[in-house]
Amino acid sequence: MPSETLQAPTTLLAEITHRCPLHCPYCSNPLDLQRAEAELSADEWKRVFSEARALGVLQLGLSGGEPLLRKDLETLVDHARRTGLYTTLVTSGLGLTRERALRLRDAGIDHVQISFQDSDRANAERIAGITSVDKKVAAAALVREMGVAFSVNVVLHRGNLDHIGEIIELAASLGADRLELANTQYYGWATLNRDALMPTRAQLDAAEPVVDAAVARYRGKMQIIYVLPDYYSQYPKACYGGWGSVYIVLGPDGRVLPCHAATQITSLSFDTVRDHSLEWIWRDSPGFRAFRGDDWMREPCRSCPRKTVDFGGCRCQAFLLTGDARNTDPVCSLSPNRHMIDEALAVAAGIDAVPAYTYRTMPPATAAAARVKAAIGD
Amino acid sequence: MMPLTARPRLWRLARLEFDPVRNRRVLLYPEGAMLLNDTGGEVLALCDGTRTVADIGAELGTKYNADVTTDVATYLAKLAERELVHDAQ
């Protein structure tokens, strides 16, 4: 596709750190998590936000890891808001003190999204791998007090889907303006835990009427967004309007991706804002151009009337499951590889004892860092 | 149609901005952005929770020398359906 016909990007997700106190087994971060010393500086992030706004980006998500672990978060929010970006903080809530909440409000944060793992305390803390519920509830109260837009986000999976009614009531009791109920997508750490996380058809069938009733009941008070799991769909998801169409993700080290899972496509390489302008990366870099338009498509996508609807589905999922990112997303019922999905669903249906989670963990410190720690007696 | 006596205001979570890149107003809200045409932008800029739909219609009607109240009420009803605009009363 010639770059003249490119539309402007609308959304930037900035994963400003991979550091996180939680260990959720479905984390969408890559398995090779980056340590603090690799992260962009505040000045580098500010430059990127200005460049993004000039390219046409309207929405900024400040995510992680846990973005509150960056002590300079407030200055990033202040800068983003000055450029006109609608700025969302995507947080676990851990680390949100009253002082920081007030500083974030004064800096102009538009919207705070706090994750919850379950309505059941013990299960929530088992999923997160850390004692965290009281801190999250306190953070939610602070966000309400700030008066900014407040969303609760809950990733759904086999281990909490049966509590969906209680989860919706929890979000309402916390005073959420919005509730995102997002079934797990199988990238990053979730790929390691697929058998433990995959819900059964019976669980999904039971959840649907509960969600439908709640959507109607809370209309005008709390907006409920329910994202179905693509493994149980007939057609794949239209990934952000197609590859390199409207969405940009930046990793902590400034690597620019068309999707947070794109680093898993090891046949591609992606450029960083340390070497190039965001505009060049968006318009001209090989990573972003790889799957624009439909020249790359194979059958059954190439001649399919749905190719302008779902763009062949997710390139990352195609690569992860088939080893070739040009293949049709195996979720599609027309894919010759759909059996891979059906086999995973059959495994989920047949499991009696759910396997233990492989928790998200940071890589060990380098030998050098370990020596420094030893030297200062830490 | 939104009732003419309603006093529309933007959803608490939404913010109206002018986008110099697209040279038009945009309505921003969590996980979304609505690109507005000139008239839509002018209607939303007047949705302050104090003006009624009739007030907004009259104000824009004077400006454009036409009866636009029905169009304004229909447009606001569509946005209310999407929960982007509420009646402040």
Tab-separated table of C-alpha atoms in Angstrom:
chain	number	residue	atom	x	y	z
A	1	MET	CA	0.000	0.000	0.000
A	2	PRO	CA	1.538	3.351	-0.945
A	3	SER	CA	2.139	5.563	2.060
A	4	GLU	CA	0.065	8.407	0.515
A	5	THR	CA	-3.116	6.470	1.325
A	6	LEU	CA	-2.098	5.880	4.946
A	7	GLN	CA	-4.553	7.242	7.450
A	8	ALA	CA	-3.352	8.894	10.631
A	9	PRO	CA	-2.864	6.649	13.672
A	10	THR	CA	-5.358	7.233	16.494
A	11	THR	CA	-3.969	5.321	19.466
A	12	LEU	CA	-0.624	4.928	21.196
A	13	LEU	CA	-0.116	2.368	23.939
A	14	ALA	CA	3.055	3.242	25.864
A	15	GLU	CA	4.337	0.361	27.967
A	16	ILE	CA	6.588	2.646	29.974
A	17	THR	CA	8.008	-0.133	32.143
A	18	HIS	CA	7.851	-3.908	32.379
A	19	ARG	CA	8.429	-3.808	36.137
A	20	CYS	CA	5.310	-4.916	38.009
A	21	PRO	CA	4.448	-6.132	41.516
A	22	LEU	CA	1.861	-8.557	40.100
A	23	HIS	CA	2.583	-11.921	38.497
A	24	CYS	CA	-0.592	-12.524	36.465
A	25	PRO	CA	-0.243	-15.658	34.327
A	26	TYR	CA	-2.075	-14.038	31.358
A	27	CYS	CA	0.130	-10.934	31.146
A	28	SER	CA	0.307	-9.649	27.574
A	29	ASN	CA	3.894	-8.452	27.991
A	30	PRO	CA	6.538	-10.447	26.121
A	31	LEU	CA	8.334	-13.282	27.910
A	32	ASP	CA	11.660	-11.453	27.607
A	33	LEU	CA	10.747	-8.647	30.010
A	34	GLN	CA	13.040	-5.622	30.026
A	35	ARG	CA	14.738	-4.357	33.150
A	36	ALA	CA	14.682	-0.760	34.398
A	37	GLU	CA	18.028	0.196	32.864
A	38	ALA	CA	16.658	-0.402	29.345
A	39	GLU	CA	13.719	2.018	29.753
A	40	LEU	CA	13.370	5.287	27.827
A	41	SER	CA	13.999	8.435	29.868
A	42	ALA	CA	11.211	10.913	30.630
A	43	ASP	CA	12.569	13.289	27.972
A	44	GLU	CA	12.539	10.500	25.381
A	45	TRP	CA	8.931	9.617	26.238
A	46	LYS	CA	7.884	13.273	26.026
A	47	ARG	CA	9.440	13.572	22.584
A	48	VAL	CA	7.541	10.457	21.476
A	49	PHE	CA	4.209	11.800	22.787
A	50	SER	CA	4.701	15.069	20.887
A	51	GLU	CA	5.606	13.190	17.710
A	52	ALA	CA	2.596	10.907	18.145
A	53	ARG	CA	0.221	13.838	18.539
A	54	ALA	CA	1.688	15.491	15.439
A	55	LEU	CA	1.069	12.255	13.508
A	56	GLY	CA	-2.596	12.351	14.552
A	57	VAL	CA	-2.692	10.140	17.648
A	58	LEU	CA	-5.628	11.101	19.902
A	59	GLN	CA	-5.586	8.411	22.595
A	60	LEU	CA	-2.634	7.612	24.837
A	61	GLY	CA	-2.550	4.609	27.155
A	62	LEU	CA	0.166	4.730	29.819
A	63	SER	CA	0.625	1.095	30.637
A	64	GLY	CA	3.230	-1.425	31.717
A	65	GLY	CA	4.083	-3.457	33.713
A	66	GLU	CA	2.967	-1.104	36.451
A	67	PRO	CA	3.341	2.499	35.239
A	68	LEU	CA	3.222	3.866	38.815
A	69	LEU	CA	6.673	2.337	39.331
A	70	ARG	CA	7.991	5.191	37.148
A	71	LYS	CA	8.550	8.072	39.594
A	72	ASP	CA	8.362	10.502	36.648
A	73	LEU	CA	4.873	9.357	35.598
A	74	GLU	CA	3.299	12.684	36.573
A	75	THR	CA	5.612	14.659	34.279
A	76	LEU	CA	4.731	12.296	31.419
A	77	VAL	CA	1.007	12.833	32.058
A	78	ASP	CA	1.477	16.583	32.269
A	79	HIS	CA	3.266	16.648	28.923
A	80	ALA	CA	0.787	14.311	27.228
A	81	ARG	CA	-2.166	16.382	28.379
A	82	ARG	CA	-0.574	19.590	27.102
A	83	THR	CA	-0.339	18.057	23.628
A	84	GLY	CA	-4.113	17.372	23.747
A	85	LEU	CA	-3.892	13.583	24.057
A	86	TYR	CA	-6.718	11.834	25.928
A	87	THR	CA	-4.637	10.079	28.547
A	88	THR	CA	-5.496	6.816	30.292
A	89	LEU	CA	-3.478	5.314	33.132
A	90	VAL	CA	-3.639	1.508	32.974
A	91	THR	CA	-2.669	0.352	36.450
A	92	SER	CA	-2.908	-2.436	39.012
A	93	GLY	CA	-3.613	0.301	41.573
A	94	LEU	CA	-0.603	-0.764	43.656
A	95	GLY	CA	1.495	2.266	44.511
A	96	LEU	CA	-1.297	4.833	44.135
A	97	THR	CA	-0.953	6.994	47.245
A	98	ARG	CA	-3.125	10.047	47.936
A	99	GLU	CA	-0.194	12.337	47.066
A	100	ARG	CA	0.366	10.667	43.718
A	101	ALA	CA	-3.350	10.587	42.941
A	102	LEU	CA	-3.602	14.356	43.482
A	103	ARG	CA	-0.486	15.017	41.407
A	104	LEU	CA	-1.862	12.879	38.569
A	105	ARG	CA	-5.163	14.745	38.687
A	106	ASP	CA	-3.377	18.098	38.634
A	107	ALA	CA	-1.235	16.899	35.724
A	108	GLY	CA	-4.468	16.306	33.789
A	109	ILE	CA	-4.996	12.549	33.647
A	110	ASP	CA	-8.334	11.905	31.897
A	111	HIS	CA	-9.042	8.321	32.823
A	112	VAL	CA	-7.730	5.691	35.220
A	113	GLN	CA	-8.237	1.994	34.631
A	114	ILE	CA	-7.597	-0.381	37.536
A	115	SER	CA	-7.298	-4.129	37.063
A	116	PHE	CA	-9.036	-6.592	39.365
A	117	GLN	CA	-8.377	-10.323	39.150
A	118	ASP	CA	-11.593	-11.698	40.667
A	119	SER	CA	-14.439	-10.861	43.071
A	120	ASP	CA	-13.242	-13.618	45.392
A	121	ARG	CA	-10.361	-12.270	47.488
A	122	ALA	CA	-8.369	-15.469	47.913
A	123	ASN	CA	-8.720	-16.390	44.262
A	124	ALA	CA	-7.825	-12.846	43.117
A	125	GLU	CA	-4.608	-13.005	45.102
A	126	ARG	CA	-3.838	-16.493	43.857
A	127	ILE	CA	-4.186	-15.245	40.261
A	128	ALA	CA	-2.099	-12.090	40.838
A	129	GLY	CA	0.470	-14.051	42.815
A	130	ILE	CA	0.556	-11.328	45.490
A	131	THR	CA	-1.553	-9.864	48.322
A	132	SER	CA	-3.203	-6.982	46.522
A	133	VAL	CA	-6.981	-6.703	46.979
A	134	ASP	CA	-7.041	-4.148	49.841
A	135	LYS	CA	-4.588	-1.923	47.963
A	136	LYS	CA	-6.719	-2.085	44.810
A	137	VAL	CA	-9.896	-1.200	46.685
A	138	ALA	CA	-8.105	1.751	48.323
A	139	ALA	CA	-6.789	2.883	44.919
A	140	ALA	CA	-10.300	2.725	43.453
A	141	ALA	CA	-11.565	4.978	46.261
A	142	LEU	CA	-8.770	7.475	45.522
A	143	VAL	CA	-9.660	7.542	41.826
A	144	ARG	CA	-13.303	8.202	42.700
A	145	GLU	CA	-12.176	11.010	44.978
A	146	MET	CA	-10.038	12.486	42.148
A	147	GLY	CA	-13.193	12.757	40.078
A	148	VAL	CA	-11.584	11.520	36.867
A	149	ALA	CA	-13.088	8.851	34.623
A	150	PHE	CA	-12.732	5.426	36.246
A	151	SER	CA	-12.753	1.997	34.631
A	152	VAL	CA	-12.351	-1.437	36.139
A	153	ASN	CA	-10.727	-4.058	33.936
A	154	VAL	CA	-10.984	-7.772	34.592
A	155	VAL	CA	-9.292	-10.370	32.409
A	156	LEU	CA	-11.577	-13.402	32.250
A	157	HIS	CA	-10.503	-17.022	32.098
A	158	ARG	CA	-11.356	-20.460	33.390
A	159	GLY	CA	-10.423	-19.517	36.959
A	160	ASN	CA	-12.822	-16.559	37.394
A	161	LEU	CA	-15.479	-16.731	34.660
A	162	ASP	CA	-17.927	-18.500	36.964
A	163	HIS	CA	-17.890	-15.414	39.225
A	164	ILE	CA	-18.877	-12.967	36.493
A	165	GLY	CA	-22.047	-11.816	38.268
A	166	GLU	CA	-20.113	-11.051	41.464
A	167	ILE	CA	-17.347	-9.364	39.454
A	168	ILE	CA	-19.888	-6.998	37.875
A	169	GLU	CA	-21.334	-6.198	41.320
A	170	LEU	CA	-17.818	-5.538	42.651
A	171	ALA	CA	-17.136	-3.015	39.870
A	172	ALA	CA	-20.469	-1.285	40.527
A	173	SER	CA	-19.774	-1.119	44.275
A	174	LEU	CA	-16.392	0.482	43.535
A	175	GLY	CA	-18.191	3.227	41.598
A	176	ALA	CA	-16.752	2.411	38.156
A	177	ASP	CA	-17.960	4.439	35.168
A	178	ARG	CA	-16.908	1.579	32.903
A	179	LEU	CA	-16.215	-2.111	33.278
A	180	GLU	CA	-14.123	-3.972	30.739
A	181	LEU	CA	-14.587	-7.724	30.860
A	182	ALA	CA	-11.981	-9.068	28.480
A	183	ASN	CA	-11.541	-12.748	27.900
A	184	THR	CA	-7.888	-13.767	27.827
A	185	GLN	CA	-6.047	-13.486	24.538
A	186	TYR	CA	-3.308	-16.019	24.061
A	187	TYR	CA	-0.124	-13.989	23.649
A	188	GLY	CA	2.849	-13.467	25.903
A	189	TRP	CA	2.551	-15.239	29.229
A	190	ALA	CA	-0.941	-16.485	28.417
A	191	THR	CA	0.485	-18.778	25.743
A	192	LEU	CA	2.409	-20.582	28.504
A	193	ASN	CA	-0.783	-20.968	30.545
A	194	ARG	CA	-3.302	-21.708	27.832
A	195	ASP	CA	-4.551	-24.985	29.260
A	196	ALA	CA	-4.991	-23.440	32.722
A	197	LEU	CA	-6.760	-20.330	31.387
A	198	MET	CA	-8.963	-21.566	28.541
A	199	PRO	CA	-12.609	-21.431	29.595
A	200	THR	CA	-15.049	-24.147	28.633
A	201	ARG	CA	-18.006	-23.645	26.311
A	202	ALA	CA	-20.313	-24.306	29.269
A	203	GLN	CA	-18.691	-21.478	31.274
A	204	LEU	CA	-19.105	-19.026	28.381
A	205	ASP	CA	-22.716	-20.067	27.787
A	206	ALA	CA	-23.482	-19.506	31.473
A	207	ALA	CA	-21.765	-16.081	31.510
A	208	GLU	CA	-23.528	-14.619	28.479
A	209	PRO	CA	-27.035	-14.070	29.933
A	210	VAL	CA	-25.536	-12.714	33.175
A	211	VAL	CA	-23.576	-10.112	31.200
A	212	ASP	CA	-26.528	-9.255	28.952
A	213	ALA	CA	-28.779	-8.631	31.958
A	214	ALA	CA	-26.129	-6.495	33.663
A	215	VAL	CA	-25.552	-4.389	30.528
A	216	ALA	CA	-29.245	-3.512	30.537
A	217	ARG	CA	-29.439	-3.025	34.326
A	218	TYR	CA	-26.454	-0.665	34.518
A	219	ARG	CA	-27.189	1.296	31.355
A	220	GLY	CA	-26.534	5.007	31.990
A	221	LYS	CA	-24.656	4.215	35.239
A	222	MET	CA	-21.815	1.879	34.344
A	223	GLN	CA	-20.880	0.991	30.791
A	224	ILE	CA	-20.029	-2.704	30.443
A	225	ILE	CA	-17.819	-3.918	27.619
A	226	TYR	CA	-17.598	-7.675	27.167
A	227	VAL	CA	-14.936	-9.081	24.863
A	228	LEU	CA	-15.564	-12.659	23.745
A	229	PRO	CA	-12.663	-15.090	23.403
A	230	ASP	CA	-11.687	-15.425	19.749
A	231	TYR	CA	-10.952	-19.162	20.075
A	232	TYR	CA	-14.713	-19.693	20.378
A	233	SER	CA	-15.536	-17.478	17.376
A	234	GLN	CA	-16.186	-18.475	13.797
A	235	TYR	CA	-14.160	-15.591	12.377
A	236	PRO	CA	-10.977	-13.970	13.674
A	237	LYS	CA	-10.802	-10.558	15.301
A	238	ALA	CA	-10.041	-7.543	13.120
A	239	CYS	CA	-6.852	-6.561	14.869
A	240	TYR	CA	-7.068	-2.761	15.389
A	241	GLY	CA	-8.378	-2.173	11.865
A	242	GLY	CA	-5.523	-4.150	10.326
A	243	TRP	CA	-1.755	-4.158	10.742
A	244	GLY	CA	-0.212	-0.678	10.979
A	245	SER	CA	-3.583	0.955	10.374
A	246	VAL	CA	-4.430	3.031	13.478
A	247	TYR	CA	-2.556	1.533	16.450
A	248	ILE	CA	0.979	1.920	17.779
A	249	VAL	CA	2.611	0.209	20.765
A	250	LEU	CA	5.895	1.294	22.316
A	251	GLY	CA	7.846	-1.035	24.574
A	252	PRO	CA	9.831	0.284	27.561
A	253	ASP	CA	13.016	0.475	25.441
A	254	GLY	CA	11.355	2.505	22.667
A	255	ARG	CA	10.794	-0.328	20.237
A	256	VAL	CA	7.739	0.521	18.123
A	257	LEU	CA	5.251	-2.233	17.325
A	258	PRO	CA	1.969	-2.502	15.404
A	259	CYS	CA	0.593	-4.696	18.241
A	260	HIS	CA	1.767	-5.506	21.764
A	261	ALA	CA	2.313	-9.135	20.749
A	262	ALA	CA	4.325	-8.367	17.599
A	263	THR	CA	7.730	-9.107	19.154
A	264	GLN	CA	6.645	-12.723	19.089
A	265	ILE	CA	6.863	-12.638	15.272
A	266	THR	CA	10.565	-13.449	15.206
A	267	SER	CA	10.701	-13.278	11.395
A	268	LEU	CA	10.277	-9.478	11.622
A	269	SER	CA	12.424	-6.813	13.195
A	270	PHE	CA	11.121	-3.564	14.654
A	271	ASP	CA	12.753	-0.166	14.932
A	272	THR	CA	13.150	2.026	17.981
A	273	VAL	CA	12.567	5.734	18.591
A	274	ARG	CA	16.190	5.867	19.776
A	275	ASP	CA	17.256	5.421	16.129
A	276	HIS	CA	14.378	6.873	14.090
A	277	SER	CA	11.511	9.347	14.215
A	278	LEU	CA	8.109	7.920	15.048
A	279	GLU	CA	6.854	9.242	11.722
A	280	TRP	CA	9.442	7.303	9.726
A	281	ILE	CA	8.747	4.129	11.707
A	282	TRP	CA	4.997	4.527	11.191
A	283	ARG	CA	5.176	5.323	7.465
A	284	ASP	CA	8.202	3.560	6.126
A	285	SER	CA	9.741	1.000	8.482
A	286	PRO	CA	9.726	-2.598	7.198
A	287	GLY	CA	8.038	-3.861	10.370
A	288	PHE	CA	5.023	-1.579	9.941
A	289	ARG	CA	4.796	-2.109	6.175
A	290	ALA	CA	4.977	-5.904	6.410
A	291	PHE	CA	1.225	-6.580	6.443
A	292	ARG	CA	-0.378	-3.372	5.232
A	293	GLY	CA	-2.864	-3.750	2.398
A	294	ASP	CA	-3.477	-7.295	1.103
A	295	ASP	CA	-0.509	-8.094	-1.159
A	296	TRP	CA	0.887	-10.380	1.537
A	297	MET	CA	-2.269	-12.467	1.808
A	298	ARG	CA	-2.523	-16.109	0.849
A	299	GLU	CA	-5.612	-18.208	0.255
A	300	PRO	CA	-8.189	-18.529	1.686
A	301	CYS	CA	-7.847	-14.817	2.640
A	302	ARG	CA	-6.809	-13.444	-0.759
A	303	SER	CA	-10.114	-14.204	-2.505
A	304	CYS	CA	-12.273	-13.922	0.627
A	305	PRO	CA	-14.963	-11.212	0.773
A	306	ARG	CA	-14.259	-10.836	4.506
A	307	LYS	CA	-10.671	-9.706	3.909
A	308	THR	CA	-11.787	-6.063	4.212
A	309	VAL	CA	-13.675	-6.910	7.428
A	310	ASP	CA	-11.124	-8.802	9.513
A	311	PHE	CA	-7.929	-8.464	7.397
A	312	GLY	CA	-7.156	-12.173	7.755
A	313	GLY	CA	-7.227	-11.900	11.555
A	314	CYS	CA	-4.253	-11.587	13.847
A	315	ARG	CA	-0.744	-11.856	12.315
A	316	CYS	CA	0.761	-12.581	15.720
A	317	GLN	CA	-1.607	-15.481	16.337
A	318	ALA	CA	-0.988	-16.830	12.821
A	319	PHE	CA	2.759	-16.819	13.496
A	320	LEU	CA	2.520	-18.225	17.010
A	321	LEU	CA	0.396	-21.180	15.955
A	322	THR	CA	1.544	-21.908	12.375
A	323	GLY	CA	5.069	-20.462	12.254
A	324	ASP	CA	4.203	-18.168	9.312
A	325	ALA	CA	2.652	-14.749	9.896
A	326	ARG	CA	1.201	-14.658	6.350
A	327	ASN	CA	-1.166	-17.515	7.042
A	328	THR	CA	-4.842	-17.046	7.824
A	329	ASP	CA	-5.440	-16.666	11.561
A	330	PRO	CA	-6.233	-20.279	12.622
A	331	VAL	CA	-9.272	-19.006	14.552
A	332	CYS	CA	-11.019	-18.538	11.183
A	333	SER	CA	-13.351	-21.411	10.340
A	334	LEU	CA	-12.048	-21.169	6.740
A	335	SER	CA	-8.414	-21.684	7.820
A	336	PRO	CA	-6.857	-25.072	6.985
A	337	ASN	CA	-5.320	-24.832	10.485
A	338	ARG	CA	-8.580	-24.374	12.416
A	339	HIS	CA	-8.011	-27.859	13.883
A	340	MET	CA	-5.260	-26.308	16.064
A	341	ILE	CA	-7.882	-24.183	17.806
A	342	ASP	CA	-10.403	-26.999	18.068
A	343	GLU	CA	-7.754	-29.243	19.617
A	344	ALA	CA	-7.018	-26.585	22.272
A	345	LEU	CA	-10.747	-26.315	23.030
A	346	ALA	CA	-11.018	-30.105	23.289
A	347	VAL	CA	-8.159	-30.100	25.800
A	348	ALA	CA	-9.964	-27.425	27.846
A	349	ALA	CA	-13.188	-29.428	27.781
A	350	GLY	CA	-11.398	-32.602	28.908
A	351	ILE	CA	-9.356	-31.171	31.798
A	352	ASP	CA	-10.474	-32.200	35.273
A	353	ALA	CA	-7.555	-30.825	37.289
A	354	VAL	CA	-6.523	-27.372	36.017
A	355	PRO	CA	-2.712	-27.150	35.702
A	356	ALA	CA	-0.738	-24.824	37.991
A	357	TYR	CA	0.059	-21.362	36.620
A	358	THR	CA	3.436	-20.359	35.282
A	359	TYR	CA	3.596	-16.898	36.873
A	360	ARG	CA	5.013	-13.805	35.175
A	361	THR	CA	8.475	-13.082	36.608
A	362	MET	CA	11.220	-10.617	35.744
A	363	PRO	CA	14.488	-12.038	34.402
A	364	PRO	CA	17.236	-12.423	37.000
A	365	ALA	CA	19.611	-9.519	37.497
A	366	THR	CA	22.768	-9.708	35.422
A	367	ALA	CA	25.871	-11.030	37.130
A	368	ALA	CA	27.244	-7.473	37.197
A	369	ALA	CA	24.168	-6.096	38.916
A	370	ALA	CA	24.282	-8.968	41.396
A	371	ARG	CA	27.897	-8.085	42.234
A	372	VAL	CA	26.957	-4.429	42.807
A	373	LYS	CA	24.156	-5.513	45.104
A	374	ALA	CA	26.522	-7.759	47.021
A	375	ALA	CA	29.059	-4.921	47.315
A	376	ILE	CA	26.551	-2.464	48.811
A	377	GLY	CA	25.149	-5.134	51.087
A	378	ASP	CA	21.612	-4.957	49.652
B	1	MET	CA	-35.387	12.924	19.156
B	2	MET	CA	-34.074	14.341	22.376
B	3	PRO	CA	-36.816	16.374	24.139
B	4	LEU	CA	-36.515	20.101	23.414
B	5	THR	CA	-36.484	20.847	27.142
B	6	ALA	CA	-33.552	18.491	27.874
B	7	ARG	CA	-30.265	20.133	28.890
B	8	PRO	CA	-27.640	17.994	27.172
B	9	ARG	CA	-24.099	17.739	28.417
B	10	LEU	CA	-21.194	15.542	27.400
B	11	TRP	CA	-20.611	12.230	29.130
B	12	ARG	CA	-18.469	12.791	32.213
B	13	LEU	CA	-15.738	10.728	30.584
B	14	ALA	CA	-15.760	12.595	27.253
B	15	ARG	CA	-13.743	15.628	26.201
B	16	LEU	CA	-14.126	17.827	23.117
B	17	GLU	CA	-10.866	18.791	21.379
B	18	PHE	CA	-9.878	20.493	18.160
B	19	ASP	CA	-7.533	18.259	16.171
B	20	PRO	CA	-5.178	20.340	14.030
B	21	VAL	CA	-3.982	17.203	12.184
B	22	ARG	CA	-7.454	16.385	10.851
B	23	ASN	CA	-8.573	20.035	10.992
B	24	ARG	CA	-11.799	19.249	12.803
B	25	ARG	CA	-13.233	18.782	16.265
B	26	VAL	CA	-13.048	15.341	17.856
B	27	LEU	CA	-14.930	13.893	20.799
B	28	LEU	CA	-12.521	11.866	22.933
B	29	TYR	CA	-13.551	9.269	25.504
B	30	PRO	CA	-12.099	6.057	26.952
B	31	GLU	CA	-10.871	3.783	24.171
B	32	GLY	CA	-12.556	5.941	21.542
B	33	ALA	CA	-12.590	9.047	19.402
B	34	MET	CA	-15.392	10.398	17.231
B	35	LEU	CA	-14.396	12.676	14.360
B	36	LEU	CA	-16.990	15.438	14.077
B	37	ASN	CA	-18.084	17.484	11.092
B	38	ASP	CA	-18.407	21.259	11.511
B	39	THR	CA	-22.068	21.210	12.539
B	40	GLY	CA	-21.703	18.258	14.904
B	41	GLY	CA	-18.769	19.996	16.569
B	42	GLU	CA	-20.762	23.207	16.985
B	43	VAL	CA	-23.706	21.336	18.535
B	44	LEU	CA	-21.483	19.519	21.037
B	45	ALA	CA	-19.602	22.690	21.927
B	46	LEU	CA	-22.951	24.101	23.120
B	47	CYS	CA	-23.847	21.024	25.210
B	48	ASP	CA	-22.921	22.575	28.547
B	49	GLY	CA	-25.755	21.199	30.684
B	50	THR	CA	-27.419	24.616	30.984
B	51	ARG	CA	-28.664	25.249	27.431
B	52	THR	CA	-31.757	23.286	26.384
B	53	VAL	CA	-31.997	21.476	23.046
B	54	ALA	CA	-34.333	24.295	21.976
B	55	ASP	CA	-31.706	26.892	22.971
B	56	ILE	CA	-29.030	25.122	20.947
B	57	GLY	CA	-31.352	24.803	17.964
B	58	ALA	CA	-32.244	28.506	18.151
B	59	GLU	CA	-28.625	29.605	18.515
B	60	LEU	CA	-27.443	27.610	15.497
B	61	GLY	CA	-30.648	28.480	13.594
B	62	THR	CA	-29.845	32.163	13.922
B	63	LYS	CA	-26.292	31.569	12.801
B	64	TYR	CA	-27.297	29.572	9.714
B	65	ASN	CA	-30.603	31.371	9.097
B	66	ALA	CA	-32.494	28.056	9.003
B	67	ASP	CA	-34.699	25.934	11.261
B	68	VAL	CA	-32.267	23.285	12.552
B	69	THR	CA	-33.893	22.388	15.882
B	70	THR	CA	-35.242	19.025	14.658
B	71	ASP	CA	-31.840	18.096	13.204
B	72	VAL	CA	-30.128	19.040	16.457
B	73	ALA	CA	-32.576	16.976	18.534
B	74	THR	CA	-32.159	13.958	16.234
B	75	TYR	CA	-28.366	14.222	16.272
B	76	LEU	CA	-28.251	14.463	20.077
B	77	ALA	CA	-30.579	11.477	20.423
B	78	LYS	CA	-28.107	9.393	18.420
B	79	LEU	CA	-25.249	10.430	20.691
B	80	ALA	CA	-27.397	9.823	23.785
B	81	GLU	CA	-28.094	6.313	22.499
B	82	ARG	CA	-24.303	5.765	22.568
B	83	GLU	CA	-24.182	7.294	26.080
B	84	LEU	CA	-21.871	10.078	24.882
B	85	VAL	CA	-24.404	12.781	25.805
B	86	HIS	CA	-26.721	12.903	28.836
B	87	ASP	CA	-29.570	15.109	29.965
B	88	ALA	CA	-28.164	17.139	32.858
B	89	GLN	CA	-31.570	17.395	34.556
